[in-house]
Amino acid sequence: MAALDATMPTMLDLAKMTGPDGKLTPLADIVPILNLTDMIFPKIRWMPANSKFSHRSTYDTELPEGDFAGINGYTLPSVGTTGQSEDGLADYQDYSLVDVRLAEASGNVDQYRMIQDAKHMQGAVHKVMRTWFYGNAKTAPKTFTGLAARYAAKFTGSTETAENIVLGGSASGQTDSTSIWIVNFGKMGGVAGIYQPNTMAGFQITNRGLYTEKHATLGFRETFMTHYRWSCGLTLPDWRKCVRIANIDTGQLTAAGTGSNDTDLAAKIRWAIDLLPPDAEGETYVLGNRLVSQWLNQQAMDKVNGANVTFEQIGGKPITVVGGLPFLRCDSITSGETAMATS
């Protein structure tokens, strides 16, 4: 029975959600200590994929170019060429099963199930955002390919995206590294989230109601079932619209970084921003985790390249601005990345 109950709330879980008055703790009063801060999540632009299970993008690989002609001379016609890329969709699914007696014992069945739904939703956001950065459909076919797999190598085995990789000071193979990302969400080739066409975008919750669960040997039990689903993926038609600052040595970050070494975060970010193409329209953000945010703010207060880092009020909230772009904290970016080859 212990193995069965591992996927369902127990009386102990209910007790931990109940106050001294015997009533359920309101959802707003449950401290979300496991929540990650991914400020980029509400900024992501979502669009339906252009096929059932994937999204195909077409881009120029060579422009047509004529020539100069002399008197009575001829000119051959020119033709441009195009390429295509395809990004797959992932189908995130989850279920919640709650024993009917346990839900009734809470004193408020609907509120109890709503609290469970909120926890499942937050877990889904964590999963999708980790995949957004580190997913790789080549090694895990059920998932989708995130940013890191697209900008994975500066030298050995590199692709055209190597041009938009800036290296920090970590040695090849070092395992306490992190990355900073400059991401453009413009409609002309920028990063976008994709979902299955003819379906609802975003996280879907379906109340399956009362469900009689059957076990092969133990019999039956009455439960409430909820189904969660999220059709999602990532597309980046124009690789120039994203830049990765990789190999940031987290153990070497200091408040006194200078432009002559690899610890000056503002200088690295400014260099990376200049790699974006001039036509990178739409919203563009600098993304980094909590550790990067702490050191970047510290360097700003210590006026290391202070002209590049400011604190501004955007939408009524204080935001760090680097090189003219808002910095958004994304805790799904880890500080345990393995550094890529440096030569």
mmCIF file of C-alpha atoms in Angstrom:
data_model
loop_
_atom_site.group_PDB
_atom_site.id
_atom_site.type_symbol
_atom_site.label_atom_id
_atom_site.label_comp_id
_atom_site.label_asym_id
_atom_site.label_seq_id
_atom_site.Cartn_x
_atom_site.Cartn_y
_atom_site.Cartn_z
ATOM 1 C CA MET A 1 0.000 0.000 0.000
ATOM 2 C CA ALA A 2 2.881 2.399 0.686
ATOM 3 C CA ALA A 3 3.944 2.248 -2.954
ATOM 4 C CA LEU A 4 0.399 3.036 -4.082
ATOM 5 C CA ASP A 5 -0.038 6.010 -1.740
ATOM 6 C CA ALA A 6 3.286 7.538 -2.828
ATOM 7 C CA THR A 7 1.452 9.172 -5.763
ATOM 8 C CA MET A 8 -1.494 10.427 -3.684
ATOM 9 C CA PRO A 9 -1.865 12.875 -0.756
ATOM 10 C CA THR A 10 -2.081 11.248 2.669
ATOM 11 C CA MET A 11 -3.594 12.160 6.047
ATOM 12 C CA LEU A 12 -0.197 13.547 7.020
ATOM 13 C CA ASP A 13 -0.279 15.862 3.990
ATOM 14 C CA LEU A 14 -3.768 17.009 4.944
ATOM 15 C CA ALA A 15 -2.649 17.666 8.524
ATOM 16 C CA LYS A 16 0.185 19.856 7.245
ATOM 17 C CA MET A 17 -2.345 21.891 5.243
ATOM 18 C CA THR A 18 -4.675 22.414 8.218
ATOM 19 C CA GLY A 19 -4.477 25.333 10.672
ATOM 20 C CA PRO A 20 -5.023 25.311 14.458
ATOM 21 C CA ASP A 21 -8.726 25.944 13.857
ATOM 22 C CA GLY A 22 -9.020 22.666 11.950
ATOM 23 C CA LYS A 23 -9.697 24.423 8.650
ATOM 24 C CA LEU A 24 -7.710 24.272 5.421
ATOM 25 C CA THR A 25 -4.997 26.866 5.096
ATOM 26 C CA PRO A 26 -6.006 29.232 2.233
ATOM 27 C CA LEU A 27 -3.945 28.771 -0.906
ATOM 28 C CA ALA A 28 -2.661 32.339 -0.656
ATOM 29 C CA ASP A 29 -1.245 31.585 2.819
ATOM 30 C CA ILE A 30 0.720 28.465 1.837
ATOM 31 C CA VAL A 31 4.344 29.574 1.590
ATOM 32 C CA PRO A 32 5.649 28.528 -1.870
ATOM 33 C CA ILE A 33 9.238 27.840 -0.785
ATOM 34 C CA LEU A 34 9.809 25.445 -3.712
ATOM 35 C CA ASN A 35 8.746 27.947 -6.361
ATOM 36 C CA LEU A 36 11.461 28.942 -8.776
ATOM 37 C CA THR A 37 11.717 32.502 -9.994
ATOM 38 C CA ASP A 38 11.454 32.451 -13.776
ATOM 39 C CA MET A 39 10.599 36.023 -14.670
ATOM 40 C CA ILE A 40 10.806 35.227 -18.381
ATOM 41 C CA PHE A 41 7.868 32.797 -18.304
ATOM 42 C CA PRO A 42 5.072 35.407 -18.624
ATOM 43 C CA LYS A 43 7.078 37.184 -21.348
ATOM 44 C CA ILE A 44 7.241 34.202 -23.716
ATOM 45 C CA ARG A 45 5.404 34.710 -27.000
ATOM 46 C CA TRP A 46 3.256 31.652 -27.837
ATOM 47 C CA MET A 47 1.873 30.685 -31.228
ATOM 48 C CA PRO A 48 0.271 27.573 -32.784
ATOM 49 C CA ALA A 49 2.640 25.272 -34.649
ATOM 50 C CA ASN A 50 2.100 25.011 -38.406
ATOM 51 C CA SER A 51 1.691 21.207 -38.355
ATOM 52 C CA LYS A 52 0.179 18.700 -35.947
ATOM 53 C CA PHE A 53 3.336 17.586 -34.169
ATOM 54 C CA SER A 54 6.025 20.083 -35.148
ATOM 55 C CA HIS A 55 6.720 23.562 -36.459
ATOM 56 C CA ARG A 56 8.651 24.149 -39.691
ATOM 57 C CA SER A 57 10.501 27.407 -40.333
ATOM 58 C CA THR A 58 11.916 28.615 -43.641
ATOM 59 C CA TYR A 59 14.876 30.973 -43.822
ATOM 60 C CA ASP A 60 17.221 32.433 -46.422
ATOM 61 C CA THR A 61 20.562 30.735 -46.917
ATOM 62 C CA GLU A 62 21.716 32.780 -49.916
ATOM 63 C CA LEU A 63 20.348 35.949 -51.517
ATOM 64 C CA PRO A 64 20.095 36.384 -55.294
ATOM 65 C CA GLU A 65 22.825 38.671 -56.551
ATOM 66 C CA GLY A 66 23.201 40.004 -60.078
ATOM 67 C CA ASP A 67 26.330 41.353 -61.768
ATOM 68 C CA PHE A 68 27.477 44.415 -63.705
ATOM 69 C CA ALA A 69 27.027 44.279 -67.483
ATOM 70 C CA GLY A 70 29.035 45.926 -70.246
ATOM 71 C CA ILE A 71 27.755 47.390 -73.500
ATOM 72 C CA ASN A 72 26.028 44.658 -75.535
ATOM 73 C CA GLY A 73 26.883 42.257 -72.708
ATOM 74 C CA TYR A 74 24.788 39.620 -71.083
ATOM 75 C CA THR A 75 23.858 38.976 -67.477
ATOM 76 C CA LEU A 76 22.979 35.575 -66.115
ATOM 77 C CA PRO A 77 19.872 35.362 -63.922
ATOM 78 C CA SER A 78 20.487 34.825 -60.231
ATOM 79 C CA VAL A 79 18.556 32.826 -57.702
ATOM 80 C CA GLY A 80 18.472 32.745 -53.947
ATOM 81 C CA THR A 81 18.306 29.630 -51.813
ATOM 82 C CA THR A 82 16.399 28.782 -48.651
ATOM 83 C CA GLY A 83 16.698 26.274 -45.849
ATOM 84 C CA GLN A 84 14.261 24.794 -43.354
ATOM 85 C CA SER A 85 14.354 23.809 -39.713
ATOM 86 C CA GLU A 86 11.828 21.766 -37.781
ATOM 87 C CA ASP A 87 11.027 21.972 -34.078
ATOM 88 C CA GLY A 88 9.033 19.235 -32.401
ATOM 89 C CA LEU A 89 6.215 19.514 -29.882
ATOM 90 C CA ALA A 90 6.179 17.784 -26.511
ATOM 91 C CA ASP A 91 3.029 16.599 -24.769
ATOM 92 C CA TYR A 92 3.316 17.191 -21.015
ATOM 93 C CA GLN A 93 0.750 15.219 -19.022
ATOM 94 C CA ASP A 94 0.067 14.607 -15.354
ATOM 95 C CA TYR A 95 -2.743 13.307 -13.157
ATOM 96 C CA SER A 96 -3.912 14.025 -9.641
ATOM 97 C CA LEU A 97 -5.737 11.365 -7.658
ATOM 98 C CA VAL A 98 -7.219 12.251 -4.271
ATOM 99 C CA ASP A 99 -8.980 9.790 -1.982
ATOM 100 C CA VAL A 100 -12.611 10.890 -1.658
ATOM 101 C CA ARG A 101 -12.626 10.444 2.143
ATOM 102 C CA LEU A 102 -9.467 12.522 2.483
ATOM 103 C CA ALA A 103 -10.931 15.348 0.373
ATOM 104 C CA GLU A 104 -14.146 15.277 2.409
ATOM 105 C CA ALA A 105 -12.167 15.272 5.648
ATOM 106 C CA SER A 106 -10.627 18.596 4.610
ATOM 107 C CA GLY A 107 -14.004 20.254 5.122
ATOM 108 C CA ASN A 108 -13.933 21.897 1.695
ATOM 109 C CA VAL A 109 -13.523 19.513 -1.226
ATOM 110 C CA ASP A 110 -13.318 22.183 -3.930
ATOM 111 C CA GLN A 111 -10.720 24.244 -2.068
ATOM 112 C CA TYR A 112 -8.655 21.158 -1.295
ATOM 113 C CA ARG A 113 -8.605 20.114 -4.956
ATOM 114 C CA MET A 114 -7.829 23.677 -6.061
ATOM 115 C CA ILE A 115 -4.754 23.663 -3.826
ATOM 116 C CA GLN A 116 -3.645 20.398 -5.433
ATOM 117 C CA ASP A 117 -4.193 21.913 -8.899
ATOM 118 C CA ALA A 118 -2.056 24.935 -8.048
ATOM 119 C CA LYS A 119 0.812 22.716 -6.932
ATOM 120 C CA HIS A 120 0.611 20.627 -10.119
ATOM 121 C CA MET A 121 0.570 23.793 -12.218
ATOM 122 C CA GLN A 122 3.682 25.158 -10.536
ATOM 123 C CA GLY A 123 5.423 21.822 -11.003
ATOM 124 C CA ALA A 124 4.555 21.908 -14.699
ATOM 125 C CA VAL A 125 6.028 25.407 -15.074
ATOM 126 C CA HIS A 126 9.254 24.216 -13.417
ATOM 127 C CA LYS A 127 9.463 21.242 -15.784
ATOM 128 C CA VAL A 128 8.772 23.265 -18.925
ATOM 129 C CA MET A 129 11.203 26.038 -17.999
ATOM 130 C CA ARG A 130 14.013 23.571 -17.258
ATOM 131 C CA THR A 131 13.311 22.032 -20.653
ATOM 132 C CA TRP A 132 13.183 25.507 -22.218
ATOM 133 C CA PHE A 133 16.846 25.885 -21.361
ATOM 134 C CA TYR A 134 18.201 22.314 -21.240
ATOM 135 C CA GLY A 135 15.858 20.028 -23.188
ATOM 136 C CA ASN A 136 17.286 17.920 -26.015
ATOM 137 C CA ALA A 137 14.923 15.916 -28.206
ATOM 138 C CA LYS A 138 17.861 14.000 -29.698
ATOM 139 C CA THR A 139 18.695 12.401 -26.362
ATOM 140 C CA ALA A 140 15.182 12.488 -24.869
ATOM 141 C CA PRO A 141 12.715 12.143 -27.783
ATOM 142 C CA LYS A 142 9.597 12.727 -25.665
ATOM 143 C CA THR A 143 10.717 16.239 -24.781
ATOM 144 C CA PHE A 144 11.518 19.312 -26.907
ATOM 145 C CA THR A 145 14.837 20.954 -27.678
ATOM 146 C CA GLY A 146 15.729 23.968 -25.575
ATOM 147 C CA LEU A 147 18.275 26.733 -25.984
ATOM 148 C CA ALA A 148 21.429 25.096 -24.591
ATOM 149 C CA ALA A 149 21.350 22.238 -27.098
ATOM 150 C CA ARG A 150 21.133 24.778 -29.940
ATOM 151 C CA TYR A 151 24.119 26.773 -28.651
ATOM 152 C CA ALA A 152 26.201 23.858 -27.418
ATOM 153 C CA ALA A 153 29.692 24.338 -28.863
ATOM 154 C CA LYS A 154 31.988 27.228 -29.670
ATOM 155 C CA PHE A 155 34.662 25.110 -31.344
ATOM 156 C CA THR A 156 34.551 21.280 -31.569
ATOM 157 C CA GLY A 157 31.421 20.125 -33.388
ATOM 158 C CA SER A 158 30.146 23.664 -33.637
ATOM 159 C CA THR A 159 27.419 24.923 -35.964
ATOM 160 C CA GLU A 160 26.558 28.399 -37.205
ATOM 161 C CA THR A 161 25.220 29.260 -33.741
ATOM 162 C CA ALA A 162 28.848 29.254 -32.515
ATOM 163 C CA GLU A 163 29.049 32.835 -33.784
ATOM 164 C CA ASN A 164 26.588 33.823 -31.049
ATOM 165 C CA ILE A 165 28.414 32.147 -28.162
ATOM 166 C CA VAL A 166 30.615 34.240 -25.874
ATOM 167 C CA LEU A 167 32.870 32.330 -23.484
ATOM 168 C CA GLY A 168 33.552 33.164 -19.859
ATOM 169 C CA GLY A 169 36.512 31.971 -17.846
ATOM 170 C CA SER A 170 35.611 28.354 -17.004
ATOM 171 C CA ALA A 171 37.994 25.634 -18.139
ATOM 172 C CA SER A 172 36.664 22.978 -20.504
ATOM 173 C CA GLY A 173 34.668 20.378 -18.562
ATOM 174 C CA GLN A 174 34.383 22.479 -15.396
ATOM 175 C CA THR A 175 31.111 21.650 -13.648
ATOM 176 C CA ASP A 176 30.361 24.803 -11.631
ATOM 177 C CA SER A 177 29.561 27.027 -14.592
ATOM 178 C CA THR A 178 26.460 28.928 -15.597
ATOM 179 C CA SER A 179 25.199 30.875 -18.609
ATOM 180 C CA ILE A 180 23.637 34.234 -19.324
ATOM 181 C CA TRP A 181 21.254 34.483 -22.272
ATOM 182 C CA ILE A 182 20.248 37.445 -24.412
ATOM 183 C CA VAL A 183 16.947 36.467 -26.010
ATOM 184 C CA ASN A 184 14.859 38.305 -28.580
ATOM 185 C CA PHE A 185 11.136 37.519 -28.821
ATOM 186 C CA GLY A 186 10.437 39.449 -32.026
ATOM 187 C CA LYS A 187 8.000 38.037 -34.576
ATOM 188 C CA MET A 188 10.601 38.029 -37.383
ATOM 189 C CA GLY A 189 12.563 34.949 -36.375
ATOM 190 C CA GLY A 190 12.800 35.492 -32.607
ATOM 191 C CA VAL A 191 12.338 32.869 -29.913
ATOM 192 C CA ALA A 192 8.751 31.687 -29.442
ATOM 193 C CA GLY A 193 6.808 29.009 -27.655
ATOM 194 C CA ILE A 194 4.720 26.714 -29.841
ATOM 195 C CA TYR A 195 1.699 24.540 -29.139
ATOM 196 C CA GLN A 196 -0.395 22.055 -31.093
ATOM 197 C CA PRO A 197 -2.693 23.773 -33.614
ATOM 198 C CA ASN A 198 -6.451 23.752 -33.009
ATOM 199 C CA THR A 199 -5.933 23.326 -29.263
ATOM 200 C CA MET A 200 -5.889 25.706 -26.333
ATOM 201 C CA ALA A 201 -2.577 27.360 -25.559
ATOM 202 C CA GLY A 202 -1.079 26.909 -22.130
ATOM 203 C CA PHE A 203 -1.662 24.631 -19.171
ATOM 204 C CA GLN A 204 -4.971 22.781 -19.318
ATOM 205 C CA ILE A 205 -6.796 21.403 -16.276
ATOM 206 C CA THR A 206 -9.652 18.905 -16.776
ATOM 207 C CA ASN A 207 -11.749 17.831 -13.816
ATOM 208 C CA ARG A 208 -12.490 14.125 -14.334
ATOM 209 C CA GLY A 209 -14.655 14.076 -11.236
ATOM 210 C CA LEU A 210 -15.364 10.931 -9.246
ATOM 211 C CA TYR A 211 -13.247 8.022 -10.435
ATOM 212 C CA THR A 212 -13.365 4.409 -9.265
ATOM 213 C CA GLU A 213 -9.804 3.158 -9.328
ATOM 214 C CA LYS A 214 -9.263 -0.573 -9.810
ATOM 215 C CA HIS A 215 -6.209 -2.460 -8.584
ATOM 216 C CA ALA A 216 -5.357 -5.898 -9.955
ATOM 217 C CA THR A 217 -5.170 -7.541 -6.511
ATOM 218 C CA LEU A 218 -6.329 -5.028 -3.877
ATOM 219 C CA GLY A 219 -9.754 -4.182 -5.310
ATOM 220 C CA PHE A 220 -11.327 -0.739 -5.745
ATOM 221 C CA ARG A 221 -11.221 2.720 -4.212
ATOM 222 C CA GLU A 222 -13.081 5.968 -4.812
ATOM 223 C CA THR A 223 -11.011 8.970 -5.853
ATOM 224 C CA PHE A 224 -11.314 12.391 -7.410
ATOM 225 C CA MET A 225 -9.263 12.634 -10.607
ATOM 226 C CA THR A 226 -7.832 15.683 -12.365
ATOM 227 C CA HIS A 227 -5.949 15.565 -15.669
ATOM 228 C CA TYR A 228 -3.299 18.124 -16.594
ATOM 229 C CA ARG A 229 -1.934 18.646 -20.096
ATOM 230 C CA TRP A 230 0.380 21.100 -21.824
ATOM 231 C CA SER A 231 1.267 20.944 -25.510
ATOM 232 C CA CYS A 232 4.488 22.909 -25.768
ATOM 233 C CA GLY A 233 7.737 23.417 -27.609
ATOM 234 C CA LEU A 234 10.242 26.070 -28.633
ATOM 235 C CA THR A 235 11.127 27.458 -32.018
ATOM 236 C CA LEU A 236 13.939 29.772 -33.071
ATOM 237 C CA PRO A 237 13.820 30.362 -36.827
ATOM 238 C CA ASP A 238 16.700 32.877 -36.782
ATOM 239 C CA TRP A 239 19.645 31.717 -34.645
ATOM 240 C CA ARG A 240 21.046 35.286 -34.659
ATOM 241 C CA LYS A 241 18.191 36.410 -32.353
ATOM 242 C CA CYS A 242 19.706 34.669 -29.323
ATOM 243 C CA VAL A 243 23.159 34.867 -27.707
ATOM 244 C CA ARG A 244 24.647 32.628 -25.021
ATOM 245 C CA ILE A 245 27.368 33.752 -22.628
ATOM 246 C CA ALA A 246 28.598 30.314 -21.561
ATOM 247 C CA ASN A 247 31.350 29.051 -19.241
ATOM 248 C CA ILE A 248 30.772 31.658 -16.545
ATOM 249 C CA ASP A 249 32.930 30.477 -13.640
ATOM 250 C CA THR A 250 30.623 30.892 -10.627
ATOM 251 C CA GLY A 251 33.513 30.472 -8.206
ATOM 252 C CA GLN A 252 35.420 33.426 -9.648
ATOM 253 C CA LEU A 253 32.664 36.066 -9.646
ATOM 254 C CA THR A 254 33.552 39.098 -7.564
ATOM 255 C CA ALA A 255 32.192 42.561 -6.901
ATOM 256 C CA ALA A 256 35.323 44.055 -8.457
ATOM 257 C CA GLY A 257 35.215 42.477 -11.897
ATOM 258 C CA THR A 258 37.106 44.433 -14.529
ATOM 259 C CA GLY A 259 36.917 44.573 -18.275
ATOM 260 C CA SER A 260 40.269 42.791 -18.541
ATOM 261 C CA ASN A 261 39.000 39.462 -17.138
ATOM 262 C CA ASP A 262 36.056 37.101 -17.429
ATOM 263 C CA THR A 263 34.279 38.148 -14.228
ATOM 264 C CA ASP A 264 32.970 41.503 -15.455
ATOM 265 C CA LEU A 265 29.386 40.490 -16.184
ATOM 266 C CA ALA A 266 28.285 43.865 -17.563
ATOM 267 C CA ALA A 267 31.147 43.899 -20.071
ATOM 268 C CA LYS A 268 30.338 40.366 -21.232
ATOM 269 C CA ILE A 269 26.662 41.209 -21.616
ATOM 270 C CA ARG A 270 27.410 44.387 -23.552
ATOM 271 C CA TRP A 271 29.653 42.393 -25.910
ATOM 272 C CA ALA A 272 26.950 39.769 -26.387
ATOM 273 C CA ILE A 273 24.216 42.328 -27.088
ATOM 274 C CA ASP A 274 26.243 43.630 -30.017
ATOM 275 C CA LEU A 275 26.028 40.173 -31.606
ATOM 276 C CA LEU A 276 22.275 40.562 -32.101
ATOM 277 C CA PRO A 277 21.319 41.627 -35.630
ATOM 278 C CA PRO A 278 20.066 45.198 -36.176
ATOM 279 C CA ASP A 279 16.630 43.870 -37.159
ATOM 280 C CA ALA A 280 16.038 42.225 -33.759
ATOM 281 C CA GLU A 281 12.717 43.998 -33.248
ATOM 282 C CA GLY A 282 10.352 43.334 -30.371
ATOM 283 C CA GLU A 283 11.146 42.559 -26.758
ATOM 284 C CA THR A 284 14.691 41.526 -25.864
ATOM 285 C CA TYR A 285 15.831 40.444 -22.389
ATOM 286 C CA VAL A 286 18.968 39.418 -20.532
ATOM 287 C CA LEU A 287 18.414 36.187 -18.567
ATOM 288 C CA GLY A 288 20.465 34.808 -15.679
ATOM 289 C CA ASN A 289 19.963 32.942 -12.432
ATOM 290 C CA ARG A 290 19.934 34.202 -8.853
ATOM 291 C CA LEU A 291 23.719 34.020 -8.435
ATOM 292 C CA VAL A 292 24.309 36.043 -11.587
ATOM 293 C CA SER A 293 21.667 38.543 -10.471
ATOM 294 C CA GLN A 294 23.376 38.989 -7.090
ATOM 295 C CA TRP A 295 26.836 39.598 -8.544
ATOM 296 C CA LEU A 296 25.560 41.782 -11.365
ATOM 297 C CA ASN A 297 23.760 44.014 -8.873
ATOM 298 C CA GLN A 298 26.817 44.057 -6.610
ATOM 299 C CA GLN A 299 29.074 45.098 -9.475
ATOM 300 C CA ALA A 300 26.573 47.806 -10.361
ATOM 301 C CA MET A 301 26.598 49.181 -6.813
ATOM 302 C CA ASP A 302 30.400 49.073 -6.818
ATOM 303 C CA LYS A 303 30.252 50.998 -10.116
ATOM 304 C CA VAL A 304 32.085 48.387 -12.163
ATOM 305 C CA ASN A 305 31.244 49.549 -15.677
ATOM 306 C CA GLY A 306 28.448 51.376 -13.916
ATOM 307 C CA ALA A 307 27.350 53.138 -17.080
ATOM 308 C CA ASN A 308 26.137 49.768 -18.406
ATOM 309 C CA VAL A 309 24.063 48.759 -15.354
ATOM 310 C CA THR A 310 21.227 50.797 -13.879
ATOM 311 C CA PHE A 311 18.186 50.205 -11.664
ATOM 312 C CA GLU A 312 14.910 51.364 -13.131
ATOM 313 C CA GLN A 313 11.186 51.152 -12.390
ATOM 314 C CA ILE A 314 9.415 49.143 -15.105
ATOM 315 C CA GLY A 315 5.742 48.398 -14.591
ATOM 316 C CA GLY A 316 6.013 49.612 -11.015
ATOM 317 C CA LYS A 317 8.752 47.105 -10.161
ATOM 318 C CA PRO A 318 12.498 47.677 -9.731
ATOM 319 C CA ILE A 319 14.382 46.070 -12.620
ATOM 320 C CA THR A 320 18.099 45.818 -13.304
ATOM 321 C CA VAL A 321 18.893 47.145 -16.784
ATOM 322 C CA VAL A 322 22.112 46.081 -18.527
ATOM 323 C CA GLY A 323 23.213 47.713 -21.749
ATOM 324 C CA GLY A 324 19.717 49.118 -22.148
ATOM 325 C CA LEU A 325 17.997 45.713 -21.762
ATOM 326 C CA PRO A 326 15.986 44.469 -18.756
ATOM 327 C CA PHE A 327 17.619 41.688 -16.739
ATOM 328 C CA LEU A 328 15.190 38.928 -15.717
ATOM 329 C CA ARG A 329 16.059 36.341 -13.107
ATOM 330 C CA CYS A 330 15.528 32.748 -14.239
ATOM 331 C CA ASP A 331 16.334 30.136 -11.611
ATOM 332 C CA SER A 332 15.869 27.306 -14.111
ATOM 333 C CA ILE A 333 19.335 28.262 -15.371
ATOM 334 C CA THR A 334 21.628 26.223 -13.153
ATOM 335 C CA SER A 335 25.039 26.983 -11.687
ATOM 336 C CA GLY A 336 26.124 23.400 -12.361
ATOM 337 C CA GLU A 337 26.570 23.468 -16.123
ATOM 338 C CA THR A 338 29.508 21.605 -17.631
ATOM 339 C CA ALA A 339 31.685 24.105 -19.463
ATOM 340 C CA MET A 340 32.040 23.605 -23.210
ATOM 341 C CA ALA A 341 35.386 23.233 -24.968
ATOM 342 C CA THR A 342 37.396 26.442 -25.059
ATOM 343 C CA SER A 343 39.462 25.733 -28.171
#
